[in-house]
PDB file of C-alpha atoms in Angstrom:
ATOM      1  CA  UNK A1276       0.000   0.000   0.000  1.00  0.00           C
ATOM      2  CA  UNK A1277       1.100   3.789  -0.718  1.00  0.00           C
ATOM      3  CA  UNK A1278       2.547   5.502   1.747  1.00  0.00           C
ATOM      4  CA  UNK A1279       2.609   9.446   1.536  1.00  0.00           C
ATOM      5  CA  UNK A1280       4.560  11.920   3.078  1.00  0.00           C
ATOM      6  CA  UNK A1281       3.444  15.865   4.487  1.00  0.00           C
ATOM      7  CA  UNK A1282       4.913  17.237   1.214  1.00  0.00           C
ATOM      8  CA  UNK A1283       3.317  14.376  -1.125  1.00  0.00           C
ATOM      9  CA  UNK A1284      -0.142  14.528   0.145  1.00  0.00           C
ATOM     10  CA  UNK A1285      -0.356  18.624   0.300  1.00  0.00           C
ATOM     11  CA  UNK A1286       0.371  18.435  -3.581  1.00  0.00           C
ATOM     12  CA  UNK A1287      -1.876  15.378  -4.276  1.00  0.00           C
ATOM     13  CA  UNK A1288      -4.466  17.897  -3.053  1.00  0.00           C
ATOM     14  CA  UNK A1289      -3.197  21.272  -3.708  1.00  0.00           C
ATOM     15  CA  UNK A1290      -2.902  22.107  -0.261  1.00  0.00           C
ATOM     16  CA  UNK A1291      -0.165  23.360   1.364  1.00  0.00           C
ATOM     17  CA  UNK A1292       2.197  21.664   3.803  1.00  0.00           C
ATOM     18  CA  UNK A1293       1.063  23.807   6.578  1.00  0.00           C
ATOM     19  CA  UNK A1294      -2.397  23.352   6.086  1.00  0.00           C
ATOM     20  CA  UNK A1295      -1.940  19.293   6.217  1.00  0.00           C
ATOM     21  CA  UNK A1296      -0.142  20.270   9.500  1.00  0.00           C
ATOM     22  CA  UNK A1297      -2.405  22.214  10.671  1.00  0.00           C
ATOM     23  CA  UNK A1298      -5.116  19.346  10.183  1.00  0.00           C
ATOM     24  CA  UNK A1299      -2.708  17.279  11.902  1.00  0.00           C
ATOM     25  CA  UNK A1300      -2.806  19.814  14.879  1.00  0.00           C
ATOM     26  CA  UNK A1301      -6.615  19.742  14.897  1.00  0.00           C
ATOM     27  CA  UNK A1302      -6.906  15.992  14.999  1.00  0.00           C
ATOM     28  CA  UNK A1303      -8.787  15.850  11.748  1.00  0.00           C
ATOM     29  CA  UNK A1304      -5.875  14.283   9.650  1.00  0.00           C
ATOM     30  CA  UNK A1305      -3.855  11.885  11.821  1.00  0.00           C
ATOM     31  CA  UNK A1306      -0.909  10.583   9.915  1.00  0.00           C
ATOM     32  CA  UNK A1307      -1.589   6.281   9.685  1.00  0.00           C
ATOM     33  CA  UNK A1308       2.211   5.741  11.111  1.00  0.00           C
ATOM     34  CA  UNK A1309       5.548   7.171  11.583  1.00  0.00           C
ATOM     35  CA  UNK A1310       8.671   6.616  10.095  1.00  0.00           C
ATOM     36  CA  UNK A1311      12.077   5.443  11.476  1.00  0.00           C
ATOM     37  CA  UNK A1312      12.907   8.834  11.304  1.00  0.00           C
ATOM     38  CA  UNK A1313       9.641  10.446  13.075  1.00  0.00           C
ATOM     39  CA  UNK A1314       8.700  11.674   9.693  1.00  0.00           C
ATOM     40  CA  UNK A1315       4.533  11.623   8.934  1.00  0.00           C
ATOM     41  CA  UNK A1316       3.429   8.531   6.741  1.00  0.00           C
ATOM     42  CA  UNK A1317      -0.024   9.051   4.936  1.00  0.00           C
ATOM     43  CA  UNK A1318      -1.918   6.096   3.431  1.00  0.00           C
ATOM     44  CA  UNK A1319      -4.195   5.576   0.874  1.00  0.00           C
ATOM     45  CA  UNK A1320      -7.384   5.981   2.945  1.00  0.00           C
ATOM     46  CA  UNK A1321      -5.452   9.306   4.987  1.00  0.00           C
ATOM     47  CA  UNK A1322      -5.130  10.246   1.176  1.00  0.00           C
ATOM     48  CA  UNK A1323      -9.221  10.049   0.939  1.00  0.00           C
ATOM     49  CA  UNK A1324      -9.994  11.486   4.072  1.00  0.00           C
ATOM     50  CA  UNK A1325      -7.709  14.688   3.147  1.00  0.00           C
ATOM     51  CA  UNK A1326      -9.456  14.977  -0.378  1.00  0.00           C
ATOM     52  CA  UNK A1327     -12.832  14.817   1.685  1.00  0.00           C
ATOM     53  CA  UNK A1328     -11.667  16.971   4.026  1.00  0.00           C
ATOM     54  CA  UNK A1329     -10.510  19.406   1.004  1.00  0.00           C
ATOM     55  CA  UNK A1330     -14.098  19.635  -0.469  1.00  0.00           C
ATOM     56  CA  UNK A1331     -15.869  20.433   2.588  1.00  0.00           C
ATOM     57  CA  UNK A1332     -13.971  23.309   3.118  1.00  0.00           C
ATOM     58  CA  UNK A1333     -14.318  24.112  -0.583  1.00  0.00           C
ATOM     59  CA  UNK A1334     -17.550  23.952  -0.047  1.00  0.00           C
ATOM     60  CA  UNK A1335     -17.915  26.236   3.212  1.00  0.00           C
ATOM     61  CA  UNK A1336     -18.065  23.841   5.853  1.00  0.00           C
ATOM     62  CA  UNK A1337     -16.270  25.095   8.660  1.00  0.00           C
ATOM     63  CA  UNK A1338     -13.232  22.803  10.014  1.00  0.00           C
ATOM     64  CA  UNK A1339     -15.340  22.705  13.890  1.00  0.00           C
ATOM     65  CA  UNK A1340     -17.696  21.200  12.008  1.00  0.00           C
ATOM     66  CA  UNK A1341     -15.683  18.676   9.675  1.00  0.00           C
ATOM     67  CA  UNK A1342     -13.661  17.778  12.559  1.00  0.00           C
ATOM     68  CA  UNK A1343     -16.796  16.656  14.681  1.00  0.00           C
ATOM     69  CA  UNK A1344     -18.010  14.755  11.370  1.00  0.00           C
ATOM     70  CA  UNK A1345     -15.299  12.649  11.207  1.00  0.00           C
ATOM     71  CA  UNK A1346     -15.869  11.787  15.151  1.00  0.00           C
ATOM     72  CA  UNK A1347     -19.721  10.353  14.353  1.00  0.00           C
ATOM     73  CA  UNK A1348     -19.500   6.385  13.596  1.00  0.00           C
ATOM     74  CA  UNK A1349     -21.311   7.181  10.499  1.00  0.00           C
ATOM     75  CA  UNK A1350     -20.267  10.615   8.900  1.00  0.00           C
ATOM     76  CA  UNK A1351     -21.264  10.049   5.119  1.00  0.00           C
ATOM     77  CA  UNK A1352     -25.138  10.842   6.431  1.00  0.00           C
ATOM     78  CA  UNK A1353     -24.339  13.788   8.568  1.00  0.00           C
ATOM     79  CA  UNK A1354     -22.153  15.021   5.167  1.00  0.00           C
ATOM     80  CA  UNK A1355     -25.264  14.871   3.248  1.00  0.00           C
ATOM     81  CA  UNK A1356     -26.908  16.660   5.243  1.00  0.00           C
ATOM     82  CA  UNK A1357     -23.906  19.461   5.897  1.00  0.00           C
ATOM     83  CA  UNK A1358     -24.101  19.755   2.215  1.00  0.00           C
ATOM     84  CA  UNK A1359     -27.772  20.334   1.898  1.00  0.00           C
ATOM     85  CA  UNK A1360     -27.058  23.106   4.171  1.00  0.00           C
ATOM     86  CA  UNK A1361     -24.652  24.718   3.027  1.00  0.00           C
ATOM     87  CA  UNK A1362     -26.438  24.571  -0.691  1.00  0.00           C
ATOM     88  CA  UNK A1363     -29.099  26.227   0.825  1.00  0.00           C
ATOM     89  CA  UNK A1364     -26.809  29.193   2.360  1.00  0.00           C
ATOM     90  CA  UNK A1365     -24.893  29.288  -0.988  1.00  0.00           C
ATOM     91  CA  UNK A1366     -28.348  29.443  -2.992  1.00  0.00           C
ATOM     92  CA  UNK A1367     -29.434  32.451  -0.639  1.00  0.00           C
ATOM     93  CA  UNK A1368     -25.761  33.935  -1.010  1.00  0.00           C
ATOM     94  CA  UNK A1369     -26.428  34.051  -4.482  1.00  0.00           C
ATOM     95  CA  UNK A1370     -29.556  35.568  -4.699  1.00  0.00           C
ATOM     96  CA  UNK A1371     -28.885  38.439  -1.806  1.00  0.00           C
ATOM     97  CA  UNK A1372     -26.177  38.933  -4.579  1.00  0.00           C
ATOM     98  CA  UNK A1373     -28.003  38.755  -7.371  1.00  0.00           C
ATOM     99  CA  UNK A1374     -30.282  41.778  -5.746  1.00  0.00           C
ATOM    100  CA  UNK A1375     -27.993  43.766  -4.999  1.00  0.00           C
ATOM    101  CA  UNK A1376     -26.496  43.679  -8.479  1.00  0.00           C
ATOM    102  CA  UNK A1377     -30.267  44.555  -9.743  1.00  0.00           C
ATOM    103  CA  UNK A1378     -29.874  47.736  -7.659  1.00  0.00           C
ATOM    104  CA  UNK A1379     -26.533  48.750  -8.721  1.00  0.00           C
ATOM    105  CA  UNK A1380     -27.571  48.532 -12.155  1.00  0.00           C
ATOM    106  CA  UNK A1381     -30.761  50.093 -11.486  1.00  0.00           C
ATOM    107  CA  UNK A1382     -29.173  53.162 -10.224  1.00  0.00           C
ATOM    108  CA  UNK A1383     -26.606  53.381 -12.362  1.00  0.00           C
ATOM    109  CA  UNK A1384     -29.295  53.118 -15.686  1.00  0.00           C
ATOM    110  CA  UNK A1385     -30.817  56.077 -13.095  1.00  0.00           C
ATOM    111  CA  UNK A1386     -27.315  58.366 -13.461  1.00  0.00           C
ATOM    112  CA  UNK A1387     -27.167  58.157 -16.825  1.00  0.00           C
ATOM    113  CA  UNK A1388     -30.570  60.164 -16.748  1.00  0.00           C
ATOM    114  CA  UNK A1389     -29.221  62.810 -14.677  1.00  0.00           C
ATOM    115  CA  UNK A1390     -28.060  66.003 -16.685  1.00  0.00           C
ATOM    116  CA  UNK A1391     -26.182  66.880 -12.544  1.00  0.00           C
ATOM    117  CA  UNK A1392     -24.311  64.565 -10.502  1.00  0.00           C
ATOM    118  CA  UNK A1393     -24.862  65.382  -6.715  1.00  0.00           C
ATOM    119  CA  UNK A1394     -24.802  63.262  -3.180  1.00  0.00           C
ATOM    120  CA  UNK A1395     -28.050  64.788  -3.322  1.00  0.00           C
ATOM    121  CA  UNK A1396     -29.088  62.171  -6.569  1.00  0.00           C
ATOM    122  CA  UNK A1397     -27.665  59.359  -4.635  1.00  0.00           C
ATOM    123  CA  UNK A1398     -30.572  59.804  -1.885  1.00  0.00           C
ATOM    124  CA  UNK A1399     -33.402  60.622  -4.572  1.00  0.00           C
ATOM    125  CA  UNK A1400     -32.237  57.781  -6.408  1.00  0.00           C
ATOM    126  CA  UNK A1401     -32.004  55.533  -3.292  1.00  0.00           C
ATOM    127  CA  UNK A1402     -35.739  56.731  -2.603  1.00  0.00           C
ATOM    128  CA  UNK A1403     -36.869  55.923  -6.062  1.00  0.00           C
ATOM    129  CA  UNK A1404     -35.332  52.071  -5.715  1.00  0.00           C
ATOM    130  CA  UNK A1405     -36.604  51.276  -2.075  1.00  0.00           C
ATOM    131  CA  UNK A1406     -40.411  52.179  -3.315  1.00  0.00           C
ATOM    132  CA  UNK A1407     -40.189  50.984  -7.051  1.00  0.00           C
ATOM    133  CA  UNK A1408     -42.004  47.962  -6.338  1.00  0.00           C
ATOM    134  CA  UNK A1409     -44.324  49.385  -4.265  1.00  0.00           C
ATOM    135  CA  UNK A1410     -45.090  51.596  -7.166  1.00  0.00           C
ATOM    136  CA  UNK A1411     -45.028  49.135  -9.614  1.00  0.00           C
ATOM    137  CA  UNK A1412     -47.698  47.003  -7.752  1.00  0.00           C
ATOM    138  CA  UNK A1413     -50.413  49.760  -7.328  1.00  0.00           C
ATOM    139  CA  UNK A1414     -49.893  51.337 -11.441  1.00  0.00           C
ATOM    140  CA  UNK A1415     -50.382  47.118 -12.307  1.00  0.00           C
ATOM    141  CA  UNK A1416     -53.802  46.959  -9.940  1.00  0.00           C
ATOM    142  CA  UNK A1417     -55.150  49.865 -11.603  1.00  0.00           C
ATOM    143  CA  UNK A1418     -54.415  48.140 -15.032  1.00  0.00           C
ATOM    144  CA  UNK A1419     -56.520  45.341 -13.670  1.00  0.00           C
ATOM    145  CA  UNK A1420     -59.252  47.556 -12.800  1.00  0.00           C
ATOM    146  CA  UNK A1421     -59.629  49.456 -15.886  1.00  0.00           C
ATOM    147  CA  UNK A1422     -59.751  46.331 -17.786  1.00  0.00           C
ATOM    148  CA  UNK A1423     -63.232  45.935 -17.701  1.00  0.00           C
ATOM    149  CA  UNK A1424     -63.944  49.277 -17.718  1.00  0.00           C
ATOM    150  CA  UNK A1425     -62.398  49.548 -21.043  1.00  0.00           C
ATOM    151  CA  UNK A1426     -63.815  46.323 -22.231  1.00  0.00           C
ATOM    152  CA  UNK A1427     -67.481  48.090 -21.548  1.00  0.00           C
ATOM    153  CA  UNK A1428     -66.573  50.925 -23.120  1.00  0.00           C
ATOM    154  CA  UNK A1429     -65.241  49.227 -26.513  1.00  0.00           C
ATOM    155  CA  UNK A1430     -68.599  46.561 -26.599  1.00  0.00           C
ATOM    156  CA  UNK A1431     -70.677  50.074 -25.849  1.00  0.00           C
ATOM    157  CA  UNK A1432     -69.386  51.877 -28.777  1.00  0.00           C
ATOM    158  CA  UNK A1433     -69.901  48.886 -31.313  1.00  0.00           C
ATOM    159  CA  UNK A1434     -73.530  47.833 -29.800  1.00  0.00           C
ATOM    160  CA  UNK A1435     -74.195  51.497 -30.285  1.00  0.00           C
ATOM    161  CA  UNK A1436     -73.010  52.044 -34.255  1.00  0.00           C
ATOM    162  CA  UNK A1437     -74.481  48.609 -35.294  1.00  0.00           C
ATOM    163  CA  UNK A1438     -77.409  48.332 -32.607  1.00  0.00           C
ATOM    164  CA  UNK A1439     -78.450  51.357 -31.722  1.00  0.00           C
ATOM    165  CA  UNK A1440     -78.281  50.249 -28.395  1.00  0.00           C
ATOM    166  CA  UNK A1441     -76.953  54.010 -26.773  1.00  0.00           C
ATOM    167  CA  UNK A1442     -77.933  52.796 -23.421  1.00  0.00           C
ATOM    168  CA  UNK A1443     -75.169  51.032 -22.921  1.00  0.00           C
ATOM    169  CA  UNK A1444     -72.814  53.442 -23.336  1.00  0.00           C
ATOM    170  CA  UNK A1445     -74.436  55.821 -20.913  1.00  0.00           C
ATOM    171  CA  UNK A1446     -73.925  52.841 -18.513  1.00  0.00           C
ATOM    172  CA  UNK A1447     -70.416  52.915 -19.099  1.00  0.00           C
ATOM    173  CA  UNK A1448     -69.929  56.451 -18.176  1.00  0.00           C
ATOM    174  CA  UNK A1449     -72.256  56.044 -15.063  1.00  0.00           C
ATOM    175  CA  UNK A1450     -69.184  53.485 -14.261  1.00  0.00           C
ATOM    176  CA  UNK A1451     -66.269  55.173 -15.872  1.00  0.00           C
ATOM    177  CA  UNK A1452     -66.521  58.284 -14.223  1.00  0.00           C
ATOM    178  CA  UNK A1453     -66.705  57.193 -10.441  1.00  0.00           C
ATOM    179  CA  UNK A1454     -64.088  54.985 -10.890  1.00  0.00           C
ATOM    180  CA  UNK A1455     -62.194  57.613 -12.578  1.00  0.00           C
ATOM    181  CA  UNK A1456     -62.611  59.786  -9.951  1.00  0.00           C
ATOM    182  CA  UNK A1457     -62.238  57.386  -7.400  1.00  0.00           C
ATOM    183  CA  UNK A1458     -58.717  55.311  -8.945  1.00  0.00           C
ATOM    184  CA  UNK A1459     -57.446  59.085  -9.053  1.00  0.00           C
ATOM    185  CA  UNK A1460     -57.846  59.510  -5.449  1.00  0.00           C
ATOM    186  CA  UNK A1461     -56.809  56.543  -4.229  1.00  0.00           C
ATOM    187  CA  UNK A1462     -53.575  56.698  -6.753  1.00  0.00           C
ATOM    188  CA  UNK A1463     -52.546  60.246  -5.629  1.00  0.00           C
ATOM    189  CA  UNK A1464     -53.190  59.363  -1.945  1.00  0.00           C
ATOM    190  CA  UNK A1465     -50.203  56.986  -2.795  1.00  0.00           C
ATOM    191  CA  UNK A1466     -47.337  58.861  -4.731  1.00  0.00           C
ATOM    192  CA  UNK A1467     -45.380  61.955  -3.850  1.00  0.00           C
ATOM    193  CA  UNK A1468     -42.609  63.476  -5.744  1.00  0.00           C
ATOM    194  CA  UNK A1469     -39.071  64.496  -5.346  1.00  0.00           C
ATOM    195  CA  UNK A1470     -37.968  68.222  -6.240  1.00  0.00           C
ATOM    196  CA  UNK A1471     -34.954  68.251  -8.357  1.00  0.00           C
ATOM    197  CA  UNK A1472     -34.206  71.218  -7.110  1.00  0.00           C
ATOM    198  CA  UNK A1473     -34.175  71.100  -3.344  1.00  0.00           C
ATOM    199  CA  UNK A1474     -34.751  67.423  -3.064  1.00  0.00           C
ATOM    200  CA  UNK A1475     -37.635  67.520  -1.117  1.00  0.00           C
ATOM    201  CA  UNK A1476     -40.734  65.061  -0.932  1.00  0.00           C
ATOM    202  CA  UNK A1477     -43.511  65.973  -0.896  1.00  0.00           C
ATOM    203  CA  UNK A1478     -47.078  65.414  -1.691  1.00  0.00           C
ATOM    204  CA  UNK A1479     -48.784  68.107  -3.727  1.00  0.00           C
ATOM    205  CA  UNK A1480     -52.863  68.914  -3.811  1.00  0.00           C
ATOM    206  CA  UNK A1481     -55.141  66.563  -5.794  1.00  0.00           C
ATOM    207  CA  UNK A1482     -55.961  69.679  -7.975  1.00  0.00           C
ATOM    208  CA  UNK A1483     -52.919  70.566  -8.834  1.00  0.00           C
ATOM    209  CA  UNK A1484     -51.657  66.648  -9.440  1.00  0.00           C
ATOM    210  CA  UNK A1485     -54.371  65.715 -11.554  1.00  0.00           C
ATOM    211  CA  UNK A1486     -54.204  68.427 -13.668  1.00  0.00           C
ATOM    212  CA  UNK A1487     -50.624  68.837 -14.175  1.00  0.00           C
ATOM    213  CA  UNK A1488     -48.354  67.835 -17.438  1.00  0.00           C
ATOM    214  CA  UNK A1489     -47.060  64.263 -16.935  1.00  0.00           C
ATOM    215  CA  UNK A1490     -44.551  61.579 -18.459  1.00  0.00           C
ATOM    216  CA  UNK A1491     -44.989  58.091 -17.062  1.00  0.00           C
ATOM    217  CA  UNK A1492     -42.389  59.032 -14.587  1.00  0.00           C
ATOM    218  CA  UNK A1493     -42.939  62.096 -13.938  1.00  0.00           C
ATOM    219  CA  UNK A1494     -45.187  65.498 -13.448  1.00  0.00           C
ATOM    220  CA  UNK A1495     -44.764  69.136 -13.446  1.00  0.00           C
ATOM    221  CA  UNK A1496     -45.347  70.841 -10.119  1.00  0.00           C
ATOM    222  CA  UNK A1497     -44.414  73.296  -7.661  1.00  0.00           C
ATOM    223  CA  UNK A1498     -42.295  72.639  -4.898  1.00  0.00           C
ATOM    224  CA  UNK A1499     -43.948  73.795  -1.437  1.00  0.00           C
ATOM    225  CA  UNK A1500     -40.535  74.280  -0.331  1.00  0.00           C
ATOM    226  CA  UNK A1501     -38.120  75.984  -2.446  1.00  0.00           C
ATOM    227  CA  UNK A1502     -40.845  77.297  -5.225  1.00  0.00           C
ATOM    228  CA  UNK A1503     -39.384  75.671  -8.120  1.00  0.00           C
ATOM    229  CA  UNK A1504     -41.634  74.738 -11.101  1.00  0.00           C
ATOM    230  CA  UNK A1505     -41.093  72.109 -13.152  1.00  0.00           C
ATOM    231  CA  UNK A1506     -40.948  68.206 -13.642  1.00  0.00           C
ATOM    232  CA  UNK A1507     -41.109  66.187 -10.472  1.00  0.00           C
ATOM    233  CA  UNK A1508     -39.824  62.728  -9.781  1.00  0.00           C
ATOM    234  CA  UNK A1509     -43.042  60.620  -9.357  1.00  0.00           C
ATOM    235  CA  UNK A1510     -42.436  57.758  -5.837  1.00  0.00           C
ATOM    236  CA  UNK A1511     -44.934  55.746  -3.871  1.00  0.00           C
ATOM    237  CA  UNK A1512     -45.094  57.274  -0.834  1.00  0.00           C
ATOM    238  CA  UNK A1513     -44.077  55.731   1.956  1.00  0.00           C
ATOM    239  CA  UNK A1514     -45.891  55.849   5.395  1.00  0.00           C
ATOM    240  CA  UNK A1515     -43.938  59.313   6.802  1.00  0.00           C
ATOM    241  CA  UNK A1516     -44.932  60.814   3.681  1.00  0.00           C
ATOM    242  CA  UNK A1517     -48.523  59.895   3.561  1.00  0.00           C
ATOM    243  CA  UNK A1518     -48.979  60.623   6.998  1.00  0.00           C
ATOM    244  CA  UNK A1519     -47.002  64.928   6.731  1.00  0.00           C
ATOM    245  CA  UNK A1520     -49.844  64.773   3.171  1.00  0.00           C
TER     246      UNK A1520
END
């Protein structure tokens, strides 16, 4: 059978020699015998055990835990399950990851919109990102709501040029309009805007919001605190803001 020394199994397993020593020191790699000389002797099966040991640490599995695995009369089930776990931490690694390279992107796709760079942008931009979804959620439920709305409104008009049948269109507005009214209320309860300018937020009168020039993104108002007048960032507001509107 084989026999291996320090510096033979630390390059079998791209290790270094100090790191087979240290297992040594641990108790988690006990050299099989040693030699006339006192030097360490490895054998096949310390040559397994070191690759084993090698992959669970690969793998994230602390050596405190590795080194009580070894000490279990069966260890290949408690490695399963060590594995399990620590593919479950890796998968949740990777996804905390993968959102927080979503929101770098996301603001930097947000500075390239900005004709001024200031700290200032950072926060509004920061703002923007932790209510996006928020925002995203309530535009997509009043979608769903003016769905069927709309779908009235279409059948109305046909039933009306081929039927005659101008009933049902004055049903439609009897509909449309309080849920106009009312979607517009509810909607502008739920955004404020950030000032370019001053970078305030704030939440403006429903008059003056419902009124005012728009872009999907934005709307032209007046800022309560500095005065300026012009295009606002549009945010869902969160509950400090809702609560000062």
């Amino acid at each position: 059978m084989s026999k291996y020394t320090t510096g033979e199994i630390a390059k079998l397993c791209n290790v270094s020699v100090r790191t087979v020593q240290y297992y040594d020191s641990r108790n988690i790699l006990v050299p099989s015998e040693l030699s006339e000389g006192g030097r360490r002797l490895y054998s096949e099966d310390d040559l397994k055990r070191m690759q084993i040991i090698c992959f669970l640490r690969e793998a994230g599995v602390p050596i405190n835990s590795i080194g009580k695995l070894f000490a279990e009369e069966h260890p290949e089930k408690i490695i399963s399950i060590l594995l399990d776990q620590q593919e479950q931490t890796l998968r949740e690694e990777i996804a905390e990851g993968q959102k927080k390279l979503s929101i770098i992107e996301a603001i930097k796709r947000e500075l390239k919109e900005l004709e001024n760079f200031s700290v200032e942008s950072i926060g509004d931009i920061a703002y923007v990102m932790k209510n996006k979804n928020e925002l995203k959620k309530m535009r997509w439920l009043m979608v769903l709501t003016g769905i069927p709305v709309t779908a009235l409104q279409w059948v109305s008009i046909v039933l009306w040029i081929t039927n005659g049948l101008w009933w049902l269109f004055a049903v439609w507005a009897c509909i449309a309009i309080p849920w106009g009214i009312l979607i517009s209320i509810y909607y502008f309860k739920h955004v404020a805007y950030i000032c370019p300018e001053c970078h305030e937020v704030f939440r403006p009168r429903f008059k003056e919001t419902f009124w005012a020039y728009h872009t999907p993104k934005m709307r032209r108002l007046t800022c309560p605190k500095c005065g300026h007048k012009g295009l606002c960032v549009e945010v869902y507001a969160g509950k400090e803001d809702k609560n000062n509107g």
